[in-house]
Coordinates of C-alpha atoms in Angstrom, one line a residue:
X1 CA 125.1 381.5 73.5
X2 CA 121.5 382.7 73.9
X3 CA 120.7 380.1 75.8
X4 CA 123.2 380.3 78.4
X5 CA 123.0 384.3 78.4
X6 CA 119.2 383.5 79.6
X7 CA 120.3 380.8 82.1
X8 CA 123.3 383.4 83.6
X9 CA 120.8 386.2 83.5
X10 CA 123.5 388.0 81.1
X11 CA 123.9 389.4 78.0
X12 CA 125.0 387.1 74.9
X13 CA 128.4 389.9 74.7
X14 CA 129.0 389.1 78.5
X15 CA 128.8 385.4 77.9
X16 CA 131.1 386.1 74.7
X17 CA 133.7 387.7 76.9
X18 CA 133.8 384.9 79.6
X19 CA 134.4 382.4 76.8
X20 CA 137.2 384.9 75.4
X21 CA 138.9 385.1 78.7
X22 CA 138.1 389.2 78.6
X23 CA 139.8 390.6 81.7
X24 CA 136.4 393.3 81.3
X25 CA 134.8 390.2 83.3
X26 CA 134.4 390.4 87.7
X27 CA 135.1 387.3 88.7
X28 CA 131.3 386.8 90.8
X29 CA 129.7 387.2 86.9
X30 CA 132.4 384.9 85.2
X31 CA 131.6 382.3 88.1
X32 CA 127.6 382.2 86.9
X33 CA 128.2 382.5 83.5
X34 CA 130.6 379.3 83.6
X35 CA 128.1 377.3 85.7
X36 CA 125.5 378.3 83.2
X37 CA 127.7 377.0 80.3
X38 CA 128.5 373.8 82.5
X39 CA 124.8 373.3 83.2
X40 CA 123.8 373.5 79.7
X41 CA 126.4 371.6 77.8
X42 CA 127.3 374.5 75.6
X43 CA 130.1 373.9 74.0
X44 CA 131.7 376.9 71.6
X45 CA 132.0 377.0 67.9
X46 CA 135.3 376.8 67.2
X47 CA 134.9 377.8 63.1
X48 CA 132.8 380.6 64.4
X49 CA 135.5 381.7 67.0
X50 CA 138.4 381.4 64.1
X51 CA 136.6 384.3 62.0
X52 CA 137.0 386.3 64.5
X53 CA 139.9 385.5 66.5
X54 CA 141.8 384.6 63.2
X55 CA 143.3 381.9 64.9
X56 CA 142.9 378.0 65.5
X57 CA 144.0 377.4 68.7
X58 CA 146.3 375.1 67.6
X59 CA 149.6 374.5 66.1
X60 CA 151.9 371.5 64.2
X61 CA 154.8 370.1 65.1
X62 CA 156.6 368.9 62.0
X63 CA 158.8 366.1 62.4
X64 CA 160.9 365.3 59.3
X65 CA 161.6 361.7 60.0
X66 CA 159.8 358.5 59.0
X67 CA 157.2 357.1 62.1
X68 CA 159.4 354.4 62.8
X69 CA 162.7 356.9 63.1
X70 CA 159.9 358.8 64.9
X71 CA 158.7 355.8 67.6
X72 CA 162.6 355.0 67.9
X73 CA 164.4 358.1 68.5
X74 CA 164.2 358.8 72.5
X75 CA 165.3 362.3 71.3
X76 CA 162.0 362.6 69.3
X77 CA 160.2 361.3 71.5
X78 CA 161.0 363.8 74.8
X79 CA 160.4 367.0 72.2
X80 CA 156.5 365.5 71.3
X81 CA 156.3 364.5 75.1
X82 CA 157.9 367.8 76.3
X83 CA 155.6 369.9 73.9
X84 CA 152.3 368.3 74.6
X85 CA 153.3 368.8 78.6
X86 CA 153.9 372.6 77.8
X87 CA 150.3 372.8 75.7
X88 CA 148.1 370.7 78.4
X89 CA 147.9 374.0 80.3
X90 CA 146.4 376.1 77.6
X91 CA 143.5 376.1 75.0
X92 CA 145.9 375.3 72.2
X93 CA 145.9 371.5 70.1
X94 CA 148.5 370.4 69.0
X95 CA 149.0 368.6 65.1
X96 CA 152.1 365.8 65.0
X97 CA 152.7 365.9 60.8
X98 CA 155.5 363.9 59.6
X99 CA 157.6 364.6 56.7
X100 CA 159.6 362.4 54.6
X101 CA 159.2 363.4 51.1
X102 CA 159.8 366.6 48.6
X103 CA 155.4 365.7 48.2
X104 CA 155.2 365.3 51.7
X105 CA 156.9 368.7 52.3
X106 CA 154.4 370.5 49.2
X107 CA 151.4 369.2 51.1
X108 CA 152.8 370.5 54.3
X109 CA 153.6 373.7 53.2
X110 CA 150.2 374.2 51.2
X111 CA 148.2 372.8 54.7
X112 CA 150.4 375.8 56.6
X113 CA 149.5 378.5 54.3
X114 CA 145.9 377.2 54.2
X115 CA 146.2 379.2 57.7
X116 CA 144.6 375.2 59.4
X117 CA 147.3 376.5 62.3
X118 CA 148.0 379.2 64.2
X119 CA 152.2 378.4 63.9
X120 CA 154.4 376.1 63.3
X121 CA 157.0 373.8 65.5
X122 CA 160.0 372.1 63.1
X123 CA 162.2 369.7 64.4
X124 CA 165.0 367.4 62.8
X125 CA 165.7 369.1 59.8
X126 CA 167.8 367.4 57.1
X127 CA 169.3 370.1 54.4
X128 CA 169.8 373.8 53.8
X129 CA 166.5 375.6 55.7
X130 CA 164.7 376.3 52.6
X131 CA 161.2 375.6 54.7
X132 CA 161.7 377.5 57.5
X133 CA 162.8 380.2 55.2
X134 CA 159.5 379.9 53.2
X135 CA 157.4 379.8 56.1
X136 CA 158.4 382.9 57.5
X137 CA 158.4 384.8 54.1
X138 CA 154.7 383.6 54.3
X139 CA 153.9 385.2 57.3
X140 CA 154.1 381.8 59.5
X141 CA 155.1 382.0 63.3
X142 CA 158.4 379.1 63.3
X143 CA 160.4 378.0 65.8
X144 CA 162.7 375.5 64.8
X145 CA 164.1 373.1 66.8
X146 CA 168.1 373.2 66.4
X147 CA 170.0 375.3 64.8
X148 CA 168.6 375.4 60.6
X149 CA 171.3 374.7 58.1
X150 CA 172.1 377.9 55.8
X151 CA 170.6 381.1 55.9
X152 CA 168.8 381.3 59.5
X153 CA 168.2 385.2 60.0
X154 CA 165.3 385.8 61.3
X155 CA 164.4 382.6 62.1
X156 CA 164.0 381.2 65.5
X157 CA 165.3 378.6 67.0
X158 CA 166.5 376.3 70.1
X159 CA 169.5 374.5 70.5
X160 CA 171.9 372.7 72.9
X161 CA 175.6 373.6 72.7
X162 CA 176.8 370.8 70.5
X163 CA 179.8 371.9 70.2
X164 CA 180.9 372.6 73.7
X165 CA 179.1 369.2 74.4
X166 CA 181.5 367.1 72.2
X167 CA 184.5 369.2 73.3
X168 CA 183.9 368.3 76.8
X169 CA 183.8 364.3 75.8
X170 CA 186.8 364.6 73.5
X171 CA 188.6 366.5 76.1
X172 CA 187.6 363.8 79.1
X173 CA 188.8 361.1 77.4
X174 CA 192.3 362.6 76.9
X175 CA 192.0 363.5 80.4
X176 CA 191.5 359.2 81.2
X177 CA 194.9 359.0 79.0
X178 CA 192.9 357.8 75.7
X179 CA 195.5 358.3 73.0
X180 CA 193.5 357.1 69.7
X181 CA 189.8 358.7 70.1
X182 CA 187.7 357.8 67.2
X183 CA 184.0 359.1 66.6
X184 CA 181.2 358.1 65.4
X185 CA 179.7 361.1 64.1
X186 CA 176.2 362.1 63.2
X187 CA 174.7 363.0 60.0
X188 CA 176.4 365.6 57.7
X189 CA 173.4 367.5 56.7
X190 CA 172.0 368.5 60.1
X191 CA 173.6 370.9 62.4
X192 CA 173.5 368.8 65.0
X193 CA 175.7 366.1 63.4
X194 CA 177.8 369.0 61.7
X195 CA 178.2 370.4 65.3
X196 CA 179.5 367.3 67.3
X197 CA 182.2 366.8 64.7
X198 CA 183.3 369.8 64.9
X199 CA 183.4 369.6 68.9
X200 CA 185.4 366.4 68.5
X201 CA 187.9 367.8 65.7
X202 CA 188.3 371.1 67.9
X203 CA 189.5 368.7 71.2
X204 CA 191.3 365.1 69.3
X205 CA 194.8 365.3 69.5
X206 CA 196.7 363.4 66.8
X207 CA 195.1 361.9 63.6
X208 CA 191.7 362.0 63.8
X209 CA 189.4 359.0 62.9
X210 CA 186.0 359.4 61.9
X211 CA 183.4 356.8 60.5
X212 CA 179.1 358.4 60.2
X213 CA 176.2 357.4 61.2
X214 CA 172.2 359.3 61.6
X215 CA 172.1 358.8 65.3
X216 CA 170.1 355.2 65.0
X217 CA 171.1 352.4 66.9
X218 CA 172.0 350.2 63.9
X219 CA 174.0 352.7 61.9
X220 CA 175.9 352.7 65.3
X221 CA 176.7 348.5 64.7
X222 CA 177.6 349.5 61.6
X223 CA 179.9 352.6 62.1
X224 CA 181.6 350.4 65.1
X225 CA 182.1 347.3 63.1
X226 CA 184.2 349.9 60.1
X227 CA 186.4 350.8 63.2
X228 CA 186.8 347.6 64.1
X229 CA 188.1 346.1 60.3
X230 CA 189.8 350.0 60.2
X231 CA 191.1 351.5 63.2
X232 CA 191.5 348.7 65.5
X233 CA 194.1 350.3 67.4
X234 CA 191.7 353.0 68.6
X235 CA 190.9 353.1 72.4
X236 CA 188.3 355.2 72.9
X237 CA 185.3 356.3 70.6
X238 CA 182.6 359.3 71.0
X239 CA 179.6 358.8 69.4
X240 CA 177.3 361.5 68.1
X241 CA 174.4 360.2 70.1
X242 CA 173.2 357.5 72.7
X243 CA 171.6 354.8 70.4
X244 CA 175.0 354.8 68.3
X245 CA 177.2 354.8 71.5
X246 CA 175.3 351.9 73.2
X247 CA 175.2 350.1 70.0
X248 CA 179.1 350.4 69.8
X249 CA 179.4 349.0 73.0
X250 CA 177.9 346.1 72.3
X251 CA 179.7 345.8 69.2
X252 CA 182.9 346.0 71.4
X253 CA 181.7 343.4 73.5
X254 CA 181.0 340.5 71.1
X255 CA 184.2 341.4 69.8
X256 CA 185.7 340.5 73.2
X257 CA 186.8 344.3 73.4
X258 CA 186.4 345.4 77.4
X259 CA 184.3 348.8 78.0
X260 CA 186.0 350.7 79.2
X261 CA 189.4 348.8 79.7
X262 CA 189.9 348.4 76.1
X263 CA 187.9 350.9 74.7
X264 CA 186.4 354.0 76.9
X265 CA 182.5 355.2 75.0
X266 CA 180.8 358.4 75.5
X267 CA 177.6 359.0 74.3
X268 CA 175.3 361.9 73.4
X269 CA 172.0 363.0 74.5
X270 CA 171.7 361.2 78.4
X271 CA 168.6 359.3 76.8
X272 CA 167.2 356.2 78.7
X273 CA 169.3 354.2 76.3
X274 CA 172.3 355.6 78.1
X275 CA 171.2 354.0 81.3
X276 CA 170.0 350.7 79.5
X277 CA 173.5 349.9 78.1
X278 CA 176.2 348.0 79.5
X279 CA 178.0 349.3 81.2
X280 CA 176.0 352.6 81.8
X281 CA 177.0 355.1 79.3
X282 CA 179.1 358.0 80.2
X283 CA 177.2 360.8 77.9
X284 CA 177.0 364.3 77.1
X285 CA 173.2 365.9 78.7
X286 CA 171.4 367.8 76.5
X287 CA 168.3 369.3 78.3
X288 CA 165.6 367.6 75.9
X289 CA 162.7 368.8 77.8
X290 CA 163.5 371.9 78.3
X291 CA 164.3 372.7 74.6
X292 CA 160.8 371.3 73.8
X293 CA 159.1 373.6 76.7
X294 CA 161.2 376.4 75.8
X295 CA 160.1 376.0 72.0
X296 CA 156.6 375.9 72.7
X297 CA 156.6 379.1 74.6
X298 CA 158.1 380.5 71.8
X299 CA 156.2 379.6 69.8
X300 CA 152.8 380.6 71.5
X301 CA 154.4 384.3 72.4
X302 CA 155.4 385.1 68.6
X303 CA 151.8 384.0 68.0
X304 CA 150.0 386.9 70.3
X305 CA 152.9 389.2 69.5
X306 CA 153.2 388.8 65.9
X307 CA 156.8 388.6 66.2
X308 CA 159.8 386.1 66.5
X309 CA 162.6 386.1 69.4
X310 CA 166.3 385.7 69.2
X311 CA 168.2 382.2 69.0
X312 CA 168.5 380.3 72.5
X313 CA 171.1 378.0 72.8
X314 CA 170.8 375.7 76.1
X315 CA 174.0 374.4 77.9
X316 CA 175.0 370.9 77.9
X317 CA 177.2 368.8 80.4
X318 CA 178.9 365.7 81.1
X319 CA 177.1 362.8 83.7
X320 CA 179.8 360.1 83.8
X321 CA 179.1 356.2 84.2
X322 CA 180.6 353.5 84.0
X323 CA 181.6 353.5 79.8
X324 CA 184.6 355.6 80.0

């Protein structure tokens, strides 16, 4: 800083305040100060910067799934995208940490409170929100992404309407004279999966039938094949997600089922997978991006102001294809 205080013809505490974004800075000295730093390489000490700024400049976004869930979940993969698109335009790095262990979750917690980040993104959580919990007892800026299992006050978090969302497919396929609707619902201990049940349960009319699966592809084959030795009467299924709706359909089709003539699918999510299958999958959208942008700023404003924000929960709506 010496050095480029000399080049600039500054002071070192001007040079510190360019490199702190000070607004106490005119914009003609900020100019020669930044072509001095570019001129001489310097690059700033970020451990130095941390004792005083008491932050990192970055945070983690904790993903409690296994990599390969991770790498085949387009879900997953549009919050990291969606994050790292709404970070590129700041200072701020960000930390992917995966969790898929009670150890896994010890180290992550002790690596949190070790204060290595400035806050903390959570996303696909299984279980009552014990860690959220903890973290913000600890003094931890959260946002979590979907509504947290058990006690969530005064926790932050973003989340599509889930219900509403499988309401609206339930509801549209009684509306195409569908008389036995099936699901194939999501996992039991996540909101999400808890959520889309209950949408479907609040809109079937007659007996419901309901077989599970966690929102991958092949639990999909497998929930579809149960209908199939089960409920083979059933006309029309909504699945809790994209990756188990196009796997139905296929399912359906070596079975020499017609989609939708024999049996109308709705999916979840309006994923790539939706537009992969075949037929093209009618689907409930949930705004994936925007729940990862909309995180991040959250995230990064509870960090300057110290505080959380209330829950947002983002609307969802049908796009119809060719599946139902």
């Amino acid at each position: 800083m010496e050095t480029v205080a000399a080049v600039a013809g500054v002071s070192r505490a001007t040079v510190s305040r360019v490199i702190n974004n000070s607004p106490k800075v005119s914009p003609q000295v900020r100019e020669v100060v930044e072509a001095a730093i570019a001129k001489t390489g310097y690059v700033p000490n970020r451990a130095a910067r941390t004792l005083v700024t008491r932050r990192t400049d970055s945070v983690a976004l904790v993903i409690q799934e296994p990599e390969t869930h991770l790498f085949g979940d387009p879900y997953l993969t549009g919050i990291v995208r969606s994050v790292s698109e709404e970070l590129s335009g700041t200072d701020t790095q960000l930390v992917l940490m995966m969790v898929r262990t009670s150890a896994d979750q010890q180290r992550l917690e002790r690596y949190l409170r070790g204060g290595h980040v400035d806050g903390a993104l959570l996303v696909s959580l299984h279980g009552d929100a014990m860690l959220p919990n903890r973290l913000v007892q600890a003094g931890i800026p959260v946002v979590v992404g979907g509504r947290p299992l058990g006690r969530a006050e005064g926790i932050t978090y973003v989340d599509a309407d889930n219900v509403g969302g499988a309401r609206l497919a339930t509801r549209y396929l009684h509306e195409r004279g569908r008389r036995r609707i099936a699901t194939i619902a999501g996992p039991q201990d996540m909101c999400a999966g808890i959520d889309r049940l209950k949408g479907y349960l609040d809109e079937v009319d007659g007996e419901p039938v309901v077989v599970h699966g966690d929102f991958t592809r092949d639990s999909g084959t497998a929930a579809m094949r149960e209908l199939l030795r089960t409920a083979d009467d059933v006309d029309a299924v909504f699945a809790a997600s994209d990756l188990m709706a196009a796997a139905a359909v296929s399912v359906l089709r070596e079975s020499g089922r017609r989609v939708p003539e024999d049996v109308a699918v709705v999916g979840f999510d309006d994923v790539e997978a939706a537009l992969w299958s075949d037929p093209p999958l009618t689907t409930v959208h949930q705004p994936v991006h925007e729940q990862g942008r909309r995180m991040t700023r959250l995230l990064l404003d509870h960090v300057v102001a110290g505080s959380g924000a209330e829950p947002v929960i983002l609307p969802t709506h049908l796009v119809t294809r060719a599946s139902a």
